[in-house]
Coordinates of C-alpha atoms in Angstrom, one line a residue:
Chain A
M1 CA 40.8 -6.6 52.4
Q2 CA 41.2 -10.3 51.9
F3 CA 42.6 -12.0 55.0
S4 CA 43.6 -15.7 54.8
K5 CA 42.2 -17.7 57.7
V6 CA 44.2 -20.5 59.1
P7 CA 42.0 -22.8 61.3
G8 CA 43.4 -24.1 64.6
K9 CA 42.1 -25.9 67.7
K10 CA 43.3 -23.0 69.9
N11 CA 40.8 -20.3 68.9
D12 CA 40.1 -18.4 72.1
H13 CA 42.0 -15.3 70.9
K14 CA 41.6 -13.2 67.8
V15 CA 45.0 -13.2 66.1
I16 CA 45.8 -11.1 63.1
V17 CA 49.2 -11.2 61.5
Y18 CA 50.3 -8.5 59.1
A19 CA 53.1 -10.0 57.1
L20 CA 55.2 -9.7 54.0
S21 CA 55.4 -12.6 51.5
T22 CA 59.2 -12.1 51.3
C23 CA 59.9 -11.9 55.0
V24 CA 61.6 -14.7 56.8
W25 CA 60.4 -13.7 60.3
C26 CA 56.9 -13.4 59.0
K27 CA 57.1 -17.0 57.8
L28 CA 58.5 -18.1 61.1
T29 CA 55.7 -16.4 62.9
K30 CA 53.1 -18.2 60.8
Q31 CA 55.0 -21.4 61.3
F32 CA 55.0 -20.9 65.1
L33 CA 51.3 -20.3 65.2
N34 CA 50.7 -23.4 63.0
E35 CA 52.9 -25.6 65.2
N36 CA 51.0 -24.4 68.2
N37 CA 47.6 -25.0 66.5
V38 CA 46.6 -21.4 67.0
E39 CA 43.8 -20.1 64.8
Y40 CA 44.7 -16.9 63.1
E41 CA 44.2 -14.7 60.1
F42 CA 47.0 -13.1 58.0
V43 CA 47.5 -10.8 55.1
D44 CA 50.7 -10.4 53.0
V45 CA 50.8 -6.6 52.9
D46 CA 53.3 -6.4 50.0
L47 CA 50.8 -8.1 47.7
L48 CA 48.0 -5.6 48.5
Q49 CA 46.9 -2.6 46.4
D50 CA 48.2 0.8 47.6
K51 CA 44.8 1.8 49.1
E52 CA 44.7 -1.4 51.2
K53 CA 48.3 -0.9 52.2
S54 CA 47.4 2.5 53.6
E55 CA 44.5 0.9 55.5
V56 CA 47.0 -1.6 57.1
H57 CA 49.4 1.3 58.0
R58 CA 46.5 3.2 59.7
T59 CA 45.4 0.1 61.6
I60 CA 48.9 -0.7 62.9
L61 CA 49.6 2.8 63.9
D62 CA 46.2 3.3 65.5
K63 CA 47.0 0.2 67.7
G64 CA 50.3 1.8 68.7
G65 CA 52.4 -0.5 66.6
S66 CA 55.3 0.5 64.3
L67 CA 55.4 -0.2 60.6
S68 CA 57.6 -3.3 60.8
Y69 CA 56.8 -6.8 59.8
P70 CA 55.5 -9.1 61.1
T71 CA 53.1 -7.2 63.3
T72 CA 50.8 -9.5 65.2
I73 CA 47.7 -8.1 66.9
V74 CA 46.0 -10.2 69.5
D75 CA 42.4 -9.5 70.6
D76 CA 42.6 -6.0 68.9
K77 CA 44.9 -4.7 71.6
T78 CA 48.2 -6.5 72.1
V79 CA 50.6 -5.5 69.4
I80 CA 53.7 -7.7 68.9
T81 CA 56.3 -6.3 66.5
G82 CA 58.6 -8.9 65.0
F83 CA 58.8 -12.6 65.6
R84 CA 58.9 -12.7 69.4
K85 CA 58.1 -16.2 70.7
D86 CA 58.1 -15.0 74.3
Q87 CA 55.6 -12.3 73.6
L88 CA 53.4 -14.5 71.5
K89 CA 53.3 -17.2 74.1
E90 CA 52.4 -14.7 76.8
A91 CA 49.6 -13.1 74.8
L92 CA 48.2 -16.4 73.7
G93 CA 48.7 -18.3 76.9
I94 CA 50.7 -21.1 75.4
Chain B
M1 CA 63.2 -10.7 34.7
T2 CA 64.2 -14.1 36.1
I3 CA 67.1 -14.2 38.5
S4 CA 68.6 -17.4 39.9
I5 CA 68.9 -18.1 43.6
D6 CA 72.5 -19.1 42.9
F7 CA 73.2 -15.6 41.5
V8 CA 71.6 -14.0 44.6
R9 CA 73.6 -16.3 46.9
K10 CA 76.9 -15.7 45.2
R11 CA 76.4 -11.9 45.2
A12 CA 75.6 -12.0 49.0
E13 CA 78.5 -14.3 49.7
A14 CA 80.9 -12.0 47.8
D15 CA 79.6 -8.9 49.6
A16 CA 79.9 -10.6 53.0
K17 CA 83.5 -11.6 52.2
T18 CA 84.4 -8.1 51.0
Y19 CA 83.1 -6.5 54.2
G20 CA 84.2 -9.2 56.6
Y21 CA 80.7 -10.4 57.5
Y22 CA 79.0 -13.8 57.4
L23 CA 75.7 -14.9 56.0
T24 CA 73.2 -16.1 58.6
P25 CA 74.4 -19.5 59.9
Q26 CA 71.1 -21.5 59.5
P27 CA 70.8 -22.9 56.0
D28 CA 67.0 -23.0 55.9
L29 CA 66.8 -19.3 57.0
L30 CA 69.4 -18.3 54.5
Q31 CA 67.5 -20.0 51.7
M32 CA 64.4 -18.0 52.7
F33 CA 66.3 -14.7 52.7
L34 CA 67.7 -15.4 49.3
E35 CA 64.3 -16.3 47.9
G36 CA 62.9 -13.0 49.3
L37 CA 65.6 -11.0 47.7
K38 CA 65.1 -12.8 44.4
T39 CA 61.3 -12.1 44.6
N40 CA 61.9 -8.4 45.3
E41 CA 64.5 -8.1 42.5
E42 CA 62.1 -9.7 40.0
R43 CA 59.3 -7.5 41.3
Y44 CA 61.0 -4.1 41.6
G45 CA 64.1 -4.5 39.5
Y46 CA 66.4 -4.2 42.6
P47 CA 66.9 -6.5 45.6
S48 CA 65.1 -4.5 48.3
C49 CA 65.1 -5.7 51.9
P50 CA 62.9 -8.8 52.2
C51 CA 62.0 -7.8 55.7
R52 CA 60.7 -4.3 54.8
L53 CA 57.9 -3.1 52.6
A54 CA 59.3 -1.5 49.5
T55 CA 57.4 1.0 47.3
G56 CA 58.8 0.2 43.9
N57 CA 60.1 3.7 43.7
L58 CA 63.9 3.4 43.5
E59 CA 64.6 6.8 45.0
I60 CA 62.4 6.2 48.0
D61 CA 63.6 2.6 48.4
R62 CA 67.3 3.3 47.9
D63 CA 68.2 3.1 51.5
I64 CA 66.6 -0.4 51.9
I65 CA 68.2 -2.0 48.9
C66 CA 70.2 -5.0 50.3
P67 CA 72.8 -4.5 51.6
C68 CA 70.9 -1.6 53.1
D69 CA 72.3 1.6 54.5
Y70 CA 71.7 0.4 58.0
R71 CA 73.6 -2.9 57.8
D72 CA 77.0 -1.6 58.7
P73 CA 75.9 0.3 61.9
D74 CA 73.6 -2.6 62.8
V75 CA 76.2 -5.3 62.5
A76 CA 78.6 -3.0 64.5
Q77 CA 76.1 -2.5 67.3
Y78 CA 74.1 -5.7 67.4
G79 CA 76.2 -8.2 65.5
A80 CA 73.6 -8.6 62.7
C81 CA 71.6 -6.5 60.2
Y82 CA 67.9 -5.9 60.7
C83 CA 67.0 -9.0 58.8
R84 CA 69.8 -11.0 60.3
L85 CA 71.0 -12.1 56.9
Y86 CA 74.4 -10.5 57.5
V87 CA 76.0 -11.3 60.8
N88 CA 79.4 -10.9 62.4
K89 CA 81.8 -13.7 63.3
T90 CA 80.6 -14.1 66.9
V91 CA 76.9 -14.4 65.9
Y92 CA 77.9 -16.8 63.0
E93 CA 79.8 -19.1 65.4
T94 CA 77.4 -19.0 68.3
Q95 CA 74.3 -19.1 66.0
N96 CA 72.6 -16.9 68.5
L97 CA 70.7 -14.4 66.4
P98 CA 70.2 -11.0 68.2
E99 CA 67.0 -8.9 68.2
V100 CA 67.8 -5.9 65.9
P101 CA 65.5 -2.9 66.1
E102 CA 64.5 -0.8 63.0
R103 CA 67.2 1.8 62.4
R104 CA 65.5 3.3 59.3
P105 CA 64.4 6.8 60.4
S106 CA 60.7 7.3 60.9
E107 CA 60.7 10.2 58.4
K108 CA 61.8 7.9 55.7
I109 CA 59.2 5.3 56.6
S110 CA 56.5 8.0 56.6
R111 CA 57.7 9.3 53.3
A112 CA 57.7 5.8 51.8
Y113 CA 54.2 5.1 52.9
N114 CA 53.0 8.6 52.2
L115 CA 52.0 9.2 55.8
P116 CA 51.7 12.7 57.1
V117 CA 54.9 14.0 58.6
P118 CA 54.5 16.8 61.1
T119 CA 57.6 18.7 60.2
E120 CA 57.3 18.3 56.4
A121 CA 58.5 21.4 54.7
A122 CA 56.6 22.7 51.7
P123 CA 58.4 22.0 48.4
Q124 CA 60.2 25.0 47.0
Q125 CA 58.6 26.7 44.1
T126 CA 60.9 27.5 41.2
Q127 CA 61.2 31.2 40.8
G128 CA 58.9 32.5 38.1
A129 CA 57.1 29.2 37.5
P130 CA 53.4 29.5 37.7
E131 CA 51.9 28.0 40.8
K132 CA 49.9 24.9 40.0
P133 CA 47.0 24.1 42.2
Q134 CA 47.8 21.3 44.6
L135 CA 45.1 18.7 44.2
E136 CA 46.6 16.2 46.7
R137 CA 49.2 16.2 49.4
P138 CA 52.5 16.9 47.7
K139 CA 54.8 13.9 47.8
S140 CA 58.2 14.5 49.3
V141 CA 61.0 14.7 46.8
V142 CA 64.3 12.9 47.3
K143 CA 67.0 15.5 46.9
K144 CA 70.3 14.1 46.2
K145 CA 73.6 15.7 47.0
L146 CA 77.3 15.0 46.5
W147 CA 79.1 13.8 49.6
Y148 CA 82.8 13.0 50.0
C149 CA 84.7 11.1 52.6
K150 CA 87.2 13.5 54.1
Q151 CA 89.4 10.5 55.1
C152 CA 89.8 8.7 51.7
G153 CA 88.1 10.9 49.1
Y154 CA 85.2 8.5 48.2
V155 CA 82.4 10.4 46.6
V156 CA 78.8 9.4 46.6
F157 CA 75.7 11.0 45.1
R158 CA 72.9 10.3 47.5
E159 CA 70.3 11.9 49.8
D160 CA 72.4 11.2 52.9
P161 CA 76.0 10.2 53.3
P162 CA 76.6 6.5 54.3
Y163 CA 76.8 5.6 58.0
V164 CA 80.1 4.0 57.3
C165 CA 82.4 4.7 54.3
P166 CA 82.4 1.6 52.1
I167 CA 86.1 2.2 51.2
C168 CA 87.9 3.2 54.3
K169 CA 85.3 2.5 57.0
A170 CA 85.3 6.1 58.3
K171 CA 82.2 7.1 60.2
R172 CA 79.4 9.2 58.8
E173 CA 80.8 12.3 60.6
M174 CA 83.8 12.2 58.2
F175 CA 81.5 12.9 55.3
A176 CA 81.1 16.5 54.0
E177 CA 78.8 17.9 51.3
I178 CA 80.5 19.0 48.1
E179 CA 79.1 22.4 47.3
T180 CA 78.2 22.6 43.7
K181 CA 77.4 25.8 41.8
I182 CA 75.8 25.7 38.4
E183 CA 76.0 28.9 36.4
Y184 CA 73.7 29.4 33.5
S185 CA 74.9 31.8 30.8
G186 CA 73.5 33.1 27.6

């Protein structure tokens, strides 16, 4: 699965964003990470093949998330559903 | 198929007006919502929710075609729909967008993404039809029924009755199934 990597000065956490290309709150999540110079990887799930979509669903559910977008996973353990600035700030220490 | 943003905007505005809602108060957000709807309509042939993952199968996605089935109860409870495209007057005026949890039932999400559902019933076999070997997990079938609003008589052919009657605003509990009986002769 092809993740897009967005470089940033703040790279002490592994941040993965599962997004939809059409979703406003996904765009705002990416924008928030950009503004805070956080390094992250994202994938727009609606643009994936069905097999890859299933992989994403499994990953999100395995981590205890729900199938809503955006889903942000920090350091493979903290799952943030939706664009939640407060939770992102806490998880990323910003 | 090319659809103009202006067409999508006018349709949403007209719908908001009809139902007494407002579109999200921030112009930049509104523009993004409309673009998402336009993309989905061009991609799938119908404007599915930009904040949810559609399948491209109309029957499976029907409940998340904007305005989705969940908009009316969400605006009533939280002041905004799941996306926060449609809001009520208070939210529009205060510009304070609430958090709105996903109301779409997990069974529908599981079905859409073809995830195993623990309580999934086996599909009924037609009497007399030869049983075909199942090579893969059977996909759930959307079974539509006729429902009528006991309050105003509105009739709808859908899997589930609406949460709120679009005509008289009666609650879901006011809907009853219309029993149909088809008799084959000859």
